[in-house]
Amino acid sequence: MSPAALWRNAPLLLCLTVLFWAGNSIAGRALAGEVPPVALSFWRWALALVLVTPLAWPHLKRDLPELKRRWRTLAALSALGVATFGVLLYYGLQTTTALNSVVMQAAIPPLVMLFGWLGLGDRVGRWQVAGVALSLVGVLAVVTRGRPWDLLHLGLNPGDGLILVGVVFYAIYSLVLRRRPQVHALSLLFATFAIALVLLAPLYLIEIAAGRRIVVSPESLAGIAYVAVFPSFLSYLFYNRGVELSGAARASQYLHVQPLFGAVLAVLLLGESFRLHHAAGLVLILAGILMSAPRPSPAASHPPTGSP
């Protein structure tokens, strides 16, 4: 298929988008031990910034005054959804499986609804409350391996705990995104990437000072290139184009396929075992999403800048 034909094919663009996003957890797990978590996050966004700058540049001159005026909102977006989420995800993947990661990330939409109800007074119906509860039960099934009573004496896997915190931060980020500056999407992407790098730089220096360095190899360099190009840059462009071709409401439905893609990739590429608690958690979370999903409006369905 030619690039021009791909650019006109909304279903294929959207499927590639969620496939690349699912691959982020696979790459993070595969690089554990070779690329430290902060280094991976730093270079991911640094390279993505290089790629997005030529596209964003024509819009930045017009949008710069608004970006400066709304710097606090931009800092919150960059801290929650770009810098912190990525670092917590990659730290978590040092000690837990990619399968656990992708299934837990599927709980982000129900958490957005829950926090919107608790913190912003969003209207939520009984079916939506039930859907959120069902999704959270699904997360519990995954992190406890189907044995929730074990939490009483065994505790939580540290990696699962870190990813759960990251999932909560990303849900909060998605709510803050409602108040994003009204600028071109590429200008917003440029600004959040740039601020995230400023926030990550001190952590990266601390990581280096602690002796944690990248093990330079073809595999580690390929992994860094993947997370920078595919889930950070191409997925955003493809999703934007998918929204343009098919509408935001329809495009947003493809996001629910991400954990399924992630589960398949984890089994095929990492050799992880897909167990009964993964299946139960995935079914419960997806059922909860279906129960709780409102009729999306075009404004509400736009993807968060810098998706997982």
mmCIF file of C-alpha atoms in Angstrom, residues 43 107 123 135 191 213 291:
data_model
loop_
_atom_site.group_PDB
_atom_site.id
_atom_site.type_symbol
_atom_site.label_atom_id
_atom_site.label_comp_id
_atom_site.label_asym_id
_atom_site.label_seq_id
_atom_site.Cartn_x
_atom_site.Cartn_y
_atom_site.Cartn_z
ATOM 1 C CA TRP A 43 15.228 10.070 24.934
ATOM 2 C CA ALA A 107 -8.725 1.169 33.223
ATOM 3 C CA ARG A 123 -23.019 13.771 35.783
ATOM 4 C CA SER A 135 -13.389 -2.129 35.599
ATOM 5 C CA ALA A 191 5.128 22.546 24.129
ATOM 6 C CA ARG A 213 23.664 4.059 32.141
ATOM 7 C CA MET A 291 -21.236 -0.154 30.413
#
